Coordinates of C-alpha atoms in Angstrom, one line a residue:
X1 CA -34.3 -18.2 -22.3
X2 CA -34.2 -14.4 -22.6
X3 CA -34.0 -14.0 -18.8
X4 CA -31.3 -16.7 -18.7
X5 CA -29.3 -14.9 -21.4
X6 CA -29.6 -11.6 -19.5
X7 CA -28.2 -13.2 -16.4
X8 CA -25.4 -14.7 -18.3
X9 CA -24.6 -11.4 -19.9
X10 CA -24.6 -9.7 -16.4
X11 CA -22.2 -12.3 -15.1
X12 CA -19.9 -11.7 -18.1
X13 CA -20.5 -15.3 -19.3
X14 CA -21.9 -14.4 -22.7
X15 CA -19.5 -15.7 -25.3
X16 CA -19.8 -12.6 -27.5
X17 CA -19.2 -10.2 -24.7
X18 CA -16.2 -12.1 -23.4
X19 CA -14.7 -12.3 -26.9
X20 CA -15.3 -8.6 -27.5
X21 CA -13.8 -7.8 -24.1
X22 CA -10.7 -9.9 -24.9
X23 CA -10.3 -8.3 -28.3
X24 CA -10.6 -4.8 -26.8
X25 CA -8.0 -5.4 -24.1
X26 CA -5.6 -7.5 -26.1
X27 CA -2.1 -6.1 -26.3
X28 CA -1.3 -4.7 -29.8
X29 CA 2.4 -4.2 -29.7
X30 CA 5.4 -6.4 -28.9
X31 CA 6.1 -4.4 -25.7
X32 CA 2.5 -4.7 -24.6
X33 CA 2.6 -8.5 -25.2
X34 CA 5.9 -8.8 -23.3
X35 CA 4.5 -6.8 -20.4
X36 CA 1.4 -8.9 -20.2
X37 CA 3.3 -12.2 -20.3
X38 CA 5.7 -10.9 -17.6
X39 CA 2.8 -9.8 -15.4
X40 CA 1.1 -13.1 -15.7
X41 CA 4.2 -15.0 -14.7
X42 CA 4.9 -12.9 -11.6
X43 CA 1.4 -11.7 -10.6
X44 CA -0.9 -14.3 -12.2
X45 CA -3.9 -14.2 -14.5
X46 CA -6.6 -11.6 -13.9
X47 CA -9.5 -12.4 -11.7
X48 CA -13.1 -11.3 -12.3
X49 CA -14.8 -9.1 -9.8
X50 CA -17.4 -11.8 -9.1
X51 CA -14.6 -14.0 -7.8
X52 CA -14.0 -11.8 -4.8
X53 CA -16.1 -13.9 -2.5
X54 CA -13.9 -16.9 -3.4
X55 CA -10.8 -15.0 -2.3
X56 CA -12.1 -14.7 1.3
X57 CA -10.2 -16.6 4.0
X58 CA -11.1 -19.5 6.4
X59 CA -10.0 -19.0 10.0
X60 CA -6.8 -21.1 9.7
X61 CA -5.6 -19.1 6.7
X62 CA -6.7 -15.8 8.3
X63 CA -4.6 -16.6 11.4
X64 CA -1.5 -16.9 9.1
X65 CA -2.3 -13.6 7.3
X66 CA -3.4 -11.4 10.2
X67 CA -1.5 -12.9 13.1
X68 CA 2.0 -13.4 11.7
X69 CA 3.0 -9.9 12.8
X70 CA 1.8 -10.2 16.4
X71 CA 3.0 -13.8 16.8
X72 CA 6.4 -13.0 15.4
X73 CA 6.9 -10.2 18.0
X74 CA 7.3 -12.8 20.6
X75 CA 10.7 -13.5 18.9
X76 CA 12.1 -10.0 19.8
X77 CA 9.9 -8.5 22.5
X78 CA 11.8 -10.2 25.3
X79 CA 15.1 -9.1 23.7
X80 CA 13.9 -5.5 24.0
X81 CA 13.0 -5.8 27.7
X82 CA 16.5 -7.3 28.5
X83 CA 18.2 -4.6 26.4
X84 CA 16.8 -1.8 28.6
X85 CA 17.1 -3.6 32.0
X86 CA 20.8 -4.5 31.5
X87 CA 21.6 -0.8 31.8
X88 CA 21.0 -1.2 35.6
X89 CA 23.2 -4.3 35.9
X90 CA 22.7 -8.1 35.6
X91 CA 20.6 -8.1 38.8
X92 CA 17.9 -5.9 37.1
X93 CA 17.2 -8.7 34.6
X94 CA 15.2 -10.6 37.2
X95 CA 12.5 -8.0 36.8
X96 CA 11.8 -9.1 33.3
X97 CA 9.1 -11.6 34.6
X98 CA 7.1 -8.9 36.3
X99 CA 7.2 -6.7 33.2
X100 CA 6.2 -9.6 31.0
X101 CA 3.2 -10.4 33.2
X102 CA 2.1 -6.7 33.1
X103 CA 2.3 -6.8 29.3
X104 CA 0.4 -10.1 29.3
X105 CA -2.4 -8.5 31.3
X106 CA -2.4 -5.6 28.8
X107 CA -2.6 -8.1 25.9
X108 CA -5.7 -9.7 27.5
X109 CA -7.4 -6.2 27.9
X110 CA -6.6 -5.2 24.3
X111 CA -7.8 -8.6 22.9
X112 CA -11.2 -8.4 24.7
X113 CA -11.5 -4.7 23.7
X114 CA -11.1 -5.5 20.1
X115 CA -13.6 -8.4 20.3
X116 CA -16.1 -5.6 21.2
X117 CA -15.0 -3.6 18.1
X118 CA -15.5 -6.6 15.8
X119 CA -19.0 -7.1 17.3
X120 CA -19.9 -3.5 16.7
X121 CA -18.3 -3.1 13.3
X122 CA -18.7 -6.4 11.5
X123 CA -17.9 -4.7 8.2
X124 CA -14.4 -3.8 9.4
X125 CA -13.9 -1.7 12.5
X126 CA -10.4 -0.3 12.0
X127 CA -9.3 2.5 14.3
X128 CA -9.9 5.0 11.6
X129 CA -13.5 4.1 11.1
X130 CA -14.3 3.8 14.8
X131 CA -12.6 7.0 15.8
X132 CA -13.9 9.1 12.9
X133 CA -17.5 7.9 13.3
X134 CA -17.5 8.5 17.1
X135 CA -14.9 11.2 17.8
X136 CA -14.7 13.2 14.6
X137 CA -12.5 13.7 11.6
X138 CA -9.4 14.9 13.6
X139 CA -9.4 11.8 15.8
X140 CA -10.1 9.5 12.8
X141 CA -7.3 10.9 10.7
X142 CA -4.9 10.8 13.7
X143 CA -5.7 7.1 14.0
X144 CA -5.3 6.6 10.3
X145 CA -1.9 8.3 10.3
X146 CA -0.8 6.3 13.4
X147 CA -1.9 3.1 11.7
X148 CA -0.1 4.0 8.4
X149 CA 3.2 4.7 10.2
X150 CA 2.7 1.5 12.2
X151 CA 2.2 -0.6 9.1
X152 CA 5.3 0.7 7.5
X153 CA 7.3 0.1 10.6
X154 CA 5.8 -3.4 11.0
X155 CA 7.3 -4.4 7.7
X156 CA 10.7 -2.8 8.5
X157 CA 11.0 -4.2 12.0
X158 CA 9.7 -7.7 11.1
X159 CA 12.1 -8.1 8.2
X160 CA 15.0 -6.6 10.1
X161 CA 14.3 -9.0 13.0
X162 CA 14.0 -11.9 10.5
X163 CA 17.4 -11.1 8.9
X164 CA 18.9 -10.9 12.5
X165 CA 17.5 -14.5 13.1
X166 CA 19.2 -15.7 9.9
X167 CA 22.5 -13.9 10.9
X168 CA 22.2 -15.5 14.3
X169 CA 22.6 -18.9 12.6
X170 CA 24.9 -17.7 9.9
X171 CA 27.0 -14.8 11.2
X172 CA 28.8 -14.3 7.9
X173 CA 25.5 -12.9 6.5
X174 CA 25.3 -10.0 9.0
X175 CA 27.2 -7.5 6.8
X176 CA 24.5 -8.0 4.0
X177 CA 21.5 -7.3 6.3
X178 CA 20.3 -4.3 4.2
X179 CA 20.5 -6.0 0.9
X180 CA 18.8 -9.2 2.2
X181 CA 16.0 -7.1 3.9
X182 CA 15.2 -5.0 0.7
X183 CA 15.2 -8.2 -1.4
X184 CA 12.7 -9.8 1.0
X185 CA 10.4 -6.7 0.8
X186 CA 10.4 -7.0 -3.0
X187 CA 9.4 -10.7 -2.8
X188 CA 6.6 -10.2 -0.3
X189 CA 5.3 -7.2 -2.3
X190 CA 5.2 -9.4 -5.4
X191 CA 3.4 -12.2 -3.5
X192 CA 0.7 -9.8 -2.3
X193 CA 0.2 -8.5 -5.8
X194 CA -1.0 -12.0 -6.6
X195 CA -3.9 -11.6 -4.2
X196 CA -4.7 -12.2 -0.5
X197 CA -5.9 -15.8 -0.9
X198 CA -2.8 -16.9 -2.8
X199 CA -0.4 -15.0 -0.4
X200 CA -2.3 -16.6 2.6
X201 CA -1.6 -20.1 1.2
X202 CA 2.1 -19.2 0.8
X203 CA 2.4 -17.8 4.3
X204 CA 0.4 -20.4 6.2
X205 CA 3.1 -23.0 6.2
X206 CA 5.8 -20.7 7.8
X207 CA 3.3 -19.5 10.4
X208 CA 2.3 -22.9 11.6
X209 CA 5.9 -24.1 11.4
X210 CA 6.8 -21.3 13.8
X211 CA 4.0 -22.2 16.1
X212 CA 5.0 -25.9 16.2
X213 CA 8.7 -25.0 16.7
X214 CA 8.1 -22.6 19.5
X215 CA 5.8 -25.0 21.3
X216 CA 8.5 -27.7 20.9
X217 CA 11.1 -25.3 22.3
X218 CA 9.0 -24.3 25.3
X219 CA 8.2 -28.0 26.1
X220 CA 11.8 -29.0 25.8
X221 CA 13.0 -26.0 27.8
X222 CA 10.7 -26.7 30.7
X223 CA 11.7 -30.4 30.6
X224 CA 15.4 -29.5 30.6
X225 CA 14.9 -27.1 33.5
X226 CA 13.0 -29.8 35.5
X227 CA 15.8 -32.2 34.9
X228 CA 18.6 -29.7 35.5
X229 CA 17.5 -26.6 37.5
X230 CA 21.0 -25.2 37.3
X231 CA 21.1 -25.1 33.4
X232 CA 22.4 -21.8 32.2
X233 CA 22.9 -20.3 28.8
X234 CA 26.4 -19.5 27.4
X235 CA 27.1 -15.8 27.3
X236 CA 27.7 -14.9 23.6
X237 CA 30.6 -12.8 22.5
X238 CA 28.4 -10.0 21.2
X239 CA 26.5 -9.6 24.5
X240 CA 25.4 -6.1 25.3
X241 CA 27.6 -4.4 27.9
X242 CA 26.3 -4.2 31.4
X243 CA 25.4 -0.8 32.7
X244 CA 26.0 0.7 36.1
X245 CA 22.9 3.0 36.5
X246 CA 20.4 2.2 39.3
X247 CA 17.1 0.5 38.7
X248 CA 14.7 3.5 38.6
X249 CA 11.0 3.7 37.9
X250 CA 11.9 5.4 34.6
X251 CA 14.0 2.5 33.5
X252 CA 11.3 0.0 34.4
X253 CA 8.8 2.0 32.4
X254 CA 11.3 2.1 29.5
X255 CA 11.6 -1.7 29.6
X256 CA 7.8 -2.1 29.8
X257 CA 7.4 0.3 26.8
X258 CA 10.0 -1.7 24.8
X259 CA 8.3 -5.0 25.6
X260 CA 4.9 -3.6 24.5
X261 CA 6.2 -4.2 21.0
X262 CA 4.7 -7.6 21.5
X263 CA 1.2 -6.1 21.1
X264 CA 1.8 -4.6 17.7
X265 CA -0.5 -6.0 15.1
X266 CA -3.3 -7.0 17.6
X267 CA -5.7 -4.6 15.8
X268 CA -5.1 -6.3 12.4
X269 CA -8.0 -8.8 12.7
X270 CA -10.5 -6.1 13.6
X271 CA -9.3 -4.0 10.6
X272 CA -9.7 -6.9 8.2
X273 CA -13.0 -8.5 9.1
X274 CA -14.3 -8.3 5.5
X275 CA -11.5 -10.7 4.4
X276 CA -13.0 -13.5 6.5
X277 CA -15.4 -16.1 5.2
X278 CA -19.0 -15.9 6.4
X279 CA -20.0 -15.4 9.2
X280 CA -17.2 -12.8 9.0
X281 CA -17.5 -11.2 12.5
X282 CA -17.8 -14.6 14.3
X283 CA -14.8 -16.1 12.5
X284 CA -12.8 -12.9 13.1
X285 CA -13.6 -12.9 16.8
X286 CA -12.6 -16.6 17.2
X287 CA -9.3 -16.0 15.3
X288 CA -8.6 -13.0 17.5
X289 CA -8.9 -15.2 20.7
X290 CA -6.7 -17.8 19.2
X291 CA -4.1 -15.2 18.4
X292 CA -4.1 -13.7 21.9
X293 CA -3.7 -17.1 23.6
X294 CA -0.9 -18.1 21.3
X295 CA 1.0 -14.8 21.7
X296 CA 0.5 -14.7 25.4
X297 CA 1.8 -18.3 25.8
X298 CA 4.9 -17.7 23.6
X299 CA 5.8 -14.3 25.0
X300 CA 5.5 -15.3 28.7
X301 CA 7.1 -18.7 28.1
X302 CA 10.1 -17.4 26.3
X303 CA 10.6 -14.6 28.9
X304 CA 10.4 -17.2 31.7
X305 CA 13.0 -19.5 30.0
X306 CA 15.3 -16.5 29.4
X307 CA 15.0 -15.6 33.1
X308 CA 15.7 -19.1 34.3
X309 CA 18.6 -19.7 31.8
X310 CA 20.3 -16.3 32.5
X311 CA 19.9 -15.2 28.9
X312 CA 21.2 -11.7 28.1
X313 CA 20.6 -9.4 25.1
X314 CA 23.2 -9.8 22.4
X315 CA 23.6 -7.7 19.2
X316 CA 24.0 -10.6 16.8
X317 CA 22.0 -13.5 18.4
X318 CA 18.4 -13.2 19.5
X319 CA 16.9 -14.5 22.8
X320 CA 15.0 -17.4 21.2
X321 CA 18.3 -18.4 19.4
X322 CA 20.2 -18.4 22.8
X323 CA 17.4 -20.5 24.4
X324 CA 17.3 -22.9 21.5
X325 CA 21.1 -23.2 21.5
X326 CA 21.1 -23.9 25.3
X327 CA 18.2 -26.5 25.1
X328 CA 19.2 -28.3 21.9
X329 CA 22.8 -27.3 21.2
X330 CA 24.0 -26.8 17.7
X331 CA 21.8 -29.6 16.4
X332 CA 19.2 -29.8 13.6
X333 CA 16.3 -28.7 16.0
X334 CA 18.3 -25.5 16.7
X335 CA 18.5 -24.7 13.0
X336 CA 14.9 -25.7 12.4
X337 CA 13.8 -23.3 15.1
X338 CA 16.0 -20.5 13.7
X339 CA 14.6 -21.1 10.2
X340 CA 11.0 -21.1 11.4
X341 CA 11.7 -17.9 13.4
X342 CA 13.4 -16.2 10.5
X343 CA 10.5 -17.1 8.2
X344 CA 7.8 -15.9 10.5
X345 CA 9.6 -12.6 11.1
X346 CA 10.2 -12.1 7.4
X347 CA 6.6 -12.9 6.6
X348 CA 5.1 -11.1 9.5
X349 CA 5.3 -8.1 7.2
X350 CA 2.3 -9.7 5.4
X351 CA 0.0 -8.5 8.1
X352 CA 0.7 -4.9 7.0
X353 CA 0.3 -5.9 3.4
X354 CA -3.2 -7.2 4.3
X355 CA -4.3 -4.1 6.2
X356 CA -2.4 -1.1 4.8
X357 CA -3.9 -1.3 1.3
X358 CA -7.4 -1.8 2.8
X359 CA -6.9 1.3 5.0
X360 CA -5.7 3.3 2.0
X361 CA -8.8 2.3 0.0
X362 CA -11.1 3.4 2.8
X363 CA -9.3 6.7 3.1
X364 CA -9.5 7.2 -0.7
X365 CA -13.2 6.3 -0.7
X366 CA -13.7 9.1 1.9
X367 CA -11.5 11.4 -0.2
X368 CA -8.6 11.7 2.2
X369 CA -6.2 9.9 -0.2
X370 CA -6.0 9.9 -4.0
X371 CA -8.7 7.9 -5.7
X372 CA -6.0 5.6 -7.2
X373 CA -5.8 3.8 -3.8
X374 CA -9.3 2.4 -4.4
X375 CA -8.1 0.6 -7.5
X376 CA -8.1 -3.2 -7.4
X377 CA -5.5 -4.9 -9.6
X378 CA -5.8 -8.0 -11.8
X379 CA -5.8 -10.2 -8.7
X380 CA -8.4 -8.1 -6.8
X381 CA -5.7 -6.7 -4.5
X382 CA -5.3 -3.0 -3.8
X383 CA -2.2 -2.8 -5.9
X384 CA -1.2 0.8 -5.4
X385 CA -1.3 0.5 -1.6
X386 CA 0.8 -2.6 -1.8
X387 CA 3.4 -0.9 -3.9
X388 CA 3.5 2.2 -1.8
X389 CA 4.0 0.1 1.4
X390 CA 6.8 -1.8 -0.2
X391 CA 8.7 1.3 -1.3
X392 CA 8.2 3.1 2.0
X393 CA 9.4 0.2 4.1
X394 CA 12.4 -0.4 1.9
X395 CA 13.5 3.2 2.3
X396 CA 13.2 2.9 6.0
X397 CA 15.3 -0.2 6.1
X398 CA 18.0 1.4 4.1
X399 CA 18.0 4.6 6.2
X400 CA 18.2 2.7 9.5
X401 CA 20.6 0.0 8.3
X402 CA 18.0 -2.8 8.9
X403 CA 18.9 -2.5 12.6
X404 CA 16.1 -3.8 14.9
X405 CA 17.4 -1.8 18.0
X406 CA 17.2 1.5 16.0
X407 CA 13.8 0.8 14.5
X408 CA 12.0 -0.4 17.7
X409 CA 11.9 3.0 19.4
X410 CA 9.9 4.4 16.4
X411 CA 7.5 1.5 16.5
X412 CA 5.2 1.1 19.5
X413 CA 3.9 4.7 19.9
X414 CA 1.7 4.8 16.8
X415 CA 0.3 1.4 17.7
X416 CA -1.0 2.5 21.1
X417 CA -2.2 5.9 19.8
X418 CA -4.5 3.9 17.4
X419 CA -5.5 1.5 20.2
X420 CA -6.5 4.4 22.4
X421 CA -8.5 6.3 19.7
X422 CA -10.2 3.1 18.6
X423 CA -11.2 2.1 22.2
X424 CA -12.1 5.6 23.1
X425 CA -14.4 5.7 20.1
X426 CA -16.0 2.5 21.2
X427 CA -16.8 4.0 24.6
X428 CA -18.7 6.8 22.8
X429 CA -20.3 4.2 20.5
X430 CA -21.8 2.3 23.4
X431 CA -22.9 5.5 25.2
X432 CA -24.6 6.7 22.0
X433 CA -26.4 3.6 20.9
X434 CA -27.0 1.9 24.3
X435 CA -27.5 -1.5 22.6
X436 CA -28.2 -4.6 24.8
X437 CA -25.2 -5.3 27.0
X438 CA -23.8 -1.8 26.4
X439 CA -22.7 -1.3 30.0
X440 CA -20.4 -4.3 30.2
X441 CA -19.1 -3.6 26.7
X442 CA -18.4 0.1 27.6
X443 CA -16.5 -1.0 30.7
X444 CA -14.3 -3.3 28.6
X445 CA -13.7 -0.6 26.0
X446 CA -13.1 2.0 28.6
X447 CA -10.5 -0.3 30.4
X448 CA -8.8 -0.8 27.0
X449 CA -8.7 2.9 26.2
X450 CA -7.3 3.8 29.6
X451 CA -4.7 1.1 29.6
X452 CA -3.5 1.9 26.1
X453 CA -3.5 5.6 26.7
X454 CA -1.2 5.1 29.7
X455 CA 1.1 2.9 27.6
X456 CA 1.1 5.5 24.8
X457 CA 2.2 8.1 27.2
X458 CA 4.9 5.8 28.7
X459 CA 6.2 4.9 25.2
X460 CA 6.1 8.5 24.0
X461 CA 7.9 9.8 27.1
X462 CA 10.5 7.1 27.5
X463 CA 11.3 6.6 23.8
X464 CA 11.0 10.2 22.7
X465 CA 14.7 11.0 22.4
X466 CA 15.5 7.5 21.0
X467 CA 13.4 8.0 17.9
X468 CA 9.7 8.2 18.9
X469 CA 9.8 11.8 17.9
X470 CA 10.3 10.7 14.3
X471 CA 7.1 8.7 14.4
X472 CA 5.2 11.6 16.0
X473 CA 6.3 14.0 13.3
X474 CA 5.5 11.5 10.6
X475 CA 1.9 11.0 12.0
X476 CA 1.3 14.8 12.2
X477 CA 2.6 15.3 8.6
X478 CA 0.4 12.4 7.3
X479 CA -2.7 13.7 9.1
X480 CA -2.2 17.2 7.6
X481 CA -1.6 15.5 4.2
X482 CA -5.0 13.7 4.5
X483 CA -6.7 17.0 5.4
X484 CA -5.1 18.8 2.5
X485 CA -6.2 16.1 0.0
X486 CA -9.7 16.2 1.5
X487 CA -9.8 20.0 1.2
X488 CA -8.8 19.8 -2.4
X489 CA -11.5 17.2 -3.2
X490 CA -14.2 19.2 -1.5
X491 CA -13.1 22.3 -3.5
X492 CA -13.4 20.3 -6.7
X493 CA -16.8 19.0 -5.7
X494 CA -18.0 22.6 -5.0
X495 CA -16.6 23.8 -8.4
X496 CA -18.3 21.0 -10.2
X497 CA -21.6 21.3 -8.4
X498 CA -24.5 22.3 -10.5
X499 CA -28.2 23.1 -10.2
X500 CA -31.0 22.3 -12.5
X501 CA -30.7 25.5 -14.5
X502 CA -27.1 24.7 -15.4
X503 CA -28.3 21.5 -17.0
X504 CA -29.8 23.5 -19.9
X505 CA -27.6 23.5 -23.0
X506 CA -25.8 26.9 -23.3
X507 CA -23.3 26.2 -26.0
X508 CA -25.5 25.3 -28.9
X509 CA -24.8 28.5 -30.7
X510 CA -21.0 28.3 -30.4
X511 CA -18.9 27.6 -33.5
X512 CA -16.2 24.9 -33.5
X513 CA -12.7 25.8 -34.8
X514 CA -10.3 22.9 -35.3
X515 CA -6.6 23.5 -35.6
X516 CA -3.9 21.0 -36.7
X517 CA -0.3 21.8 -36.0
X518 CA 1.8 20.4 -38.9
X519 CA 5.6 19.9 -39.0
X520 CA 5.6 18.0 -42.3
X521 CA 3.2 16.3 -44.7
X522 CA 3.0 12.6 -43.9
X523 CA 0.5 9.7 -43.3
X524 CA 0.0 10.8 -39.7
X525 CA -1.0 14.3 -40.7
X526 CA -3.3 13.0 -43.4
X527 CA -5.1 10.7 -40.9
X528 CA -5.5 13.6 -38.6
X529 CA -6.9 15.8 -41.4
X530 CA -9.5 13.1 -42.1
X531 CA -10.5 13.0 -38.5
X532 CA -10.7 16.8 -38.3
X533 CA -13.0 16.9 -41.3
X534 CA -15.4 14.6 -39.5
X535 CA -15.8 16.8 -36.4
X536 CA -16.0 20.3 -37.9
X537 CA -16.3 22.1 -41.3
X538 CA -14.0 24.8 -39.9
X539 CA -10.5 23.3 -40.0
X540 CA -7.2 25.1 -40.4
X541 CA -3.7 23.6 -40.5
X542 CA -0.8 25.6 -38.9
X543 CA 2.9 25.3 -39.7
X544 CA 5.2 27.2 -37.3
X545 CA 8.7 27.8 -38.8
X546 CA 11.8 29.9 -38.6
X547 CA 12.6 29.1 -42.3
X548 CA 10.1 31.0 -44.5
X549 CA 11.5 29.3 -47.7
X550 CA 10.9 25.8 -46.3
X551 CA 7.4 26.9 -45.1
X552 CA 6.5 28.0 -48.6
X553 CA 7.7 24.7 -50.1
X554 CA 5.5 22.8 -47.6
X555 CA 2.5 25.0 -48.5
X556 CA 2.9 24.3 -52.2
X557 CA 2.9 20.6 -51.6
X558 CA 0.0 20.9 -49.1
X559 CA -2.2 22.7 -51.7
X560 CA -1.5 19.9 -54.2
X561 CA -2.4 17.1 -51.8
X562 CA -5.0 18.6 -49.4
X563 CA -7.5 20.6 -51.5
X564 CA -10.2 21.7 -48.9
X565 CA -8.2 22.7 -45.8
X566 CA -5.9 25.7 -45.8
X567 CA -2.4 25.7 -44.4
X568 CA -1.3 28.8 -42.6
X569 CA 2.5 29.3 -42.3
X570 CA 3.5 31.4 -39.2
X571 CA 6.9 32.8 -39.1
X572 CA 8.7 32.3 -35.7
X573 CA 11.9 34.4 -35.7
X574 CA 12.8 33.3 -32.1
X575 CA 12.4 29.5 -33.0
X576 CA 9.5 29.0 -30.6
X577 CA 6.8 26.5 -31.5
X578 CA 4.3 26.9 -28.6
X579 CA 4.0 30.7 -28.3
X580 CA 3.1 31.5 -31.9
X581 CA 0.3 28.9 -31.9
X582 CA -1.1 30.2 -28.6
X583 CA -0.9 33.8 -29.9
X584 CA -3.0 32.6 -33.0
X585 CA -5.6 31.1 -30.7
X586 CA -5.8 34.3 -28.7
X587 CA -6.3 36.3 -31.9
X588 CA -9.2 34.1 -32.7
X589 CA -10.6 34.8 -29.2
X590 CA -10.4 38.5 -29.7
X591 CA -12.1 38.4 -33.1
X592 CA -14.9 36.0 -32.0
X593 CA -15.3 34.7 -28.5
X594 CA -18.4 32.6 -29.2
X595 CA -16.5 29.5 -30.3
X596 CA -14.7 26.4 -29.1
X597 CA -11.2 25.6 -30.2
X598 CA -10.0 22.0 -30.7
X599 CA -6.3 21.4 -31.3
X600 CA -5.8 18.0 -32.9
X601 CA -2.2 16.7 -32.6
X602 CA -0.8 14.1 -35.0
X603 CA 1.2 11.5 -33.0
X604 CA 3.3 8.5 -33.6
X605 CA 2.8 5.3 -31.6
X606 CA 6.0 3.2 -31.7
X607 CA 6.3 -0.5 -30.9
X608 CA 8.5 0.0 -27.8
X609 CA 7.9 2.5 -25.0
X610 CA 11.5 3.8 -24.9
X611 CA 11.1 4.8 -28.6
X612 CA 8.2 7.1 -27.8
X613 CA 10.7 9.6 -26.2
X614 CA 12.2 10.1 -29.6
X615 CA 8.9 11.5 -31.0
X616 CA 6.0 13.9 -30.2
X617 CA 8.0 16.2 -27.8
X618 CA 6.6 19.3 -29.4
X619 CA 3.1 17.9 -29.2
X620 CA 3.6 17.2 -25.4
X621 CA 4.8 20.8 -24.8
X622 CA 1.9 22.2 -26.7
X623 CA -0.6 20.0 -24.9
X624 CA 0.7 21.1 -21.5
X625 CA 0.5 24.7 -22.5
X626 CA -3.1 24.4 -23.8
X627 CA -4.6 22.5 -20.9
X628 CA -5.1 25.6 -18.8
X629 CA -6.9 27.6 -21.5
X630 CA -10.7 27.9 -21.3
X631 CA -12.9 26.6 -24.1
X632 CA -9.9 24.8 -25.7
X633 CA -9.8 21.1 -26.2
X634 CA -6.6 19.1 -27.0
X635 CA -7.0 15.8 -28.9
X636 CA -4.2 13.4 -29.8
X637 CA -4.7 11.3 -32.9
X638 CA -2.3 8.4 -33.1
X639 CA -0.7 6.6 -36.0
X640 CA 0.7 3.2 -35.1
X641 CA 4.0 2.9 -36.9
X642 CA 3.9 -0.9 -36.6
X643 CA 0.5 -2.4 -37.4
X644 CA -0.9 -5.0 -34.9
X645 CA 0.0 -8.6 -35.7
X646 CA -2.7 -10.8 -37.1
X647 CA -3.0 -12.7 -33.8
X648 CA -3.0 -9.7 -31.5
X649 CA -6.5 -10.2 -30.4
X650 CA -6.3 -13.9 -29.9

């Protein structure tokens, strides 16, 4: 029975422990109760740490979470190829098929390369971990910076493309693209704060609705072409103007680089292996293959139909929308496909919400980001990373007017930088460990690193002036930011490092002086005096004033009420509160340096947070001024102006 009780206690199932925990964490004021109720409505009830295993995903849900980004890119990647090729005239659009096939081959290489990564890093082989372990800190942080920029851009591009799909069906919404986009970011952020399992359930239906709708569109499109080989799409009014430049190698490379946006998000599954149910690596590898096959089919199929139907890039109607309109007309299937496309594009941002917070927690664990990024919220999600991602992507959408064509040039470079560093790290991994089958694995990883390095160079060179330079600067700044944080944490570790001799007590002979700043005599001050008596016999109250007469009246009243603690009235002719008190502490230091000083500040705790700005301002200024003084402690002793309700702990 004793052992069983111990196990129950360790699991938190002991009734007394649970009751005590609930009482300790229960909200005590009206504002705290209102905040808890609001959080539970929007975020949900807290989950225990031991429930983390239950939050892991089966393959079908994981496909919705980690593949929505890469699958959704099939809705705009063909658009980006056509946008570039049309600069060389309508005849250049015929080369979209060759470019799409090259991108399909690259997708196959990257998919098989990341299968090797999952095999070697079953605990989560993100580009940061692989590159740092095998290529060093500089490569690892470069990969982390590239991934971070990519995740923010994934949210921005996906949501902007989703809003474009909505506007393709309802053109009157086009002027409100920014407002709709930021609103969708807020909703997805909130859903992810509810936890990965719950968000996966919400996002699964749109993902599979998109898969079914695109499969139906491809089948119907091929059937219509077989029946009527001369079927052509109607040219929309907002079609992009035809250029007159020649079809150069540079233009073809630009079109290839734009179409490579289809591969963004391919690394998400290898980054999120720990989110899968057991066996994690096997399930992740299977899901990765599913994702690659579905994406390849969709991207090549839509590009082929666009080629055969004569579809051209238009500013206000996407390629899939033009294909659906040609195949089905303005009938319910057209609107169903548009709705499914819009949903998958809007919710594709969820891939970043699954991976960015996890990357942030790993960086924070390694002391390259603030420790707050390791914090798991009530629903076991990395809440701070989720909130930061939501804010950053919203700002980007506002700055770039939620315009897909303006955001895409910023997008793909970081993706292929992280691909290259990850696969290059895997080459070193296989060379270093030489595990069974290492030669074939190294060849696959080497092919992936080479291919993605070439693409990164193409994307960086062809898209540099169009906005890729912004991504490059952002990555460099982020990498330096990571280094700066790590340098700070290392400095703190060195400063706090101690040897065995330093463990011996050295302050036993020091005296403890307690000071209480007093503005007036009230219940808060009396409570603080009682606390000060308990921690030291050497207590002095201080009253700083520019009115000596009022100070003397306070001292007379003090001496009638408080018999054992003196009140020292300090005249402040320049109406300063902080400086005279610090001067008094320094005078104590000069007379006797072998002491500690504690300054105990009486404070009011009001029922509502906004009311707190009406009190305690002098105490805050004094606290900030004293924090840098050696051998000086600052303690705040609160008086709750409104006592807790009788049912506060229930």
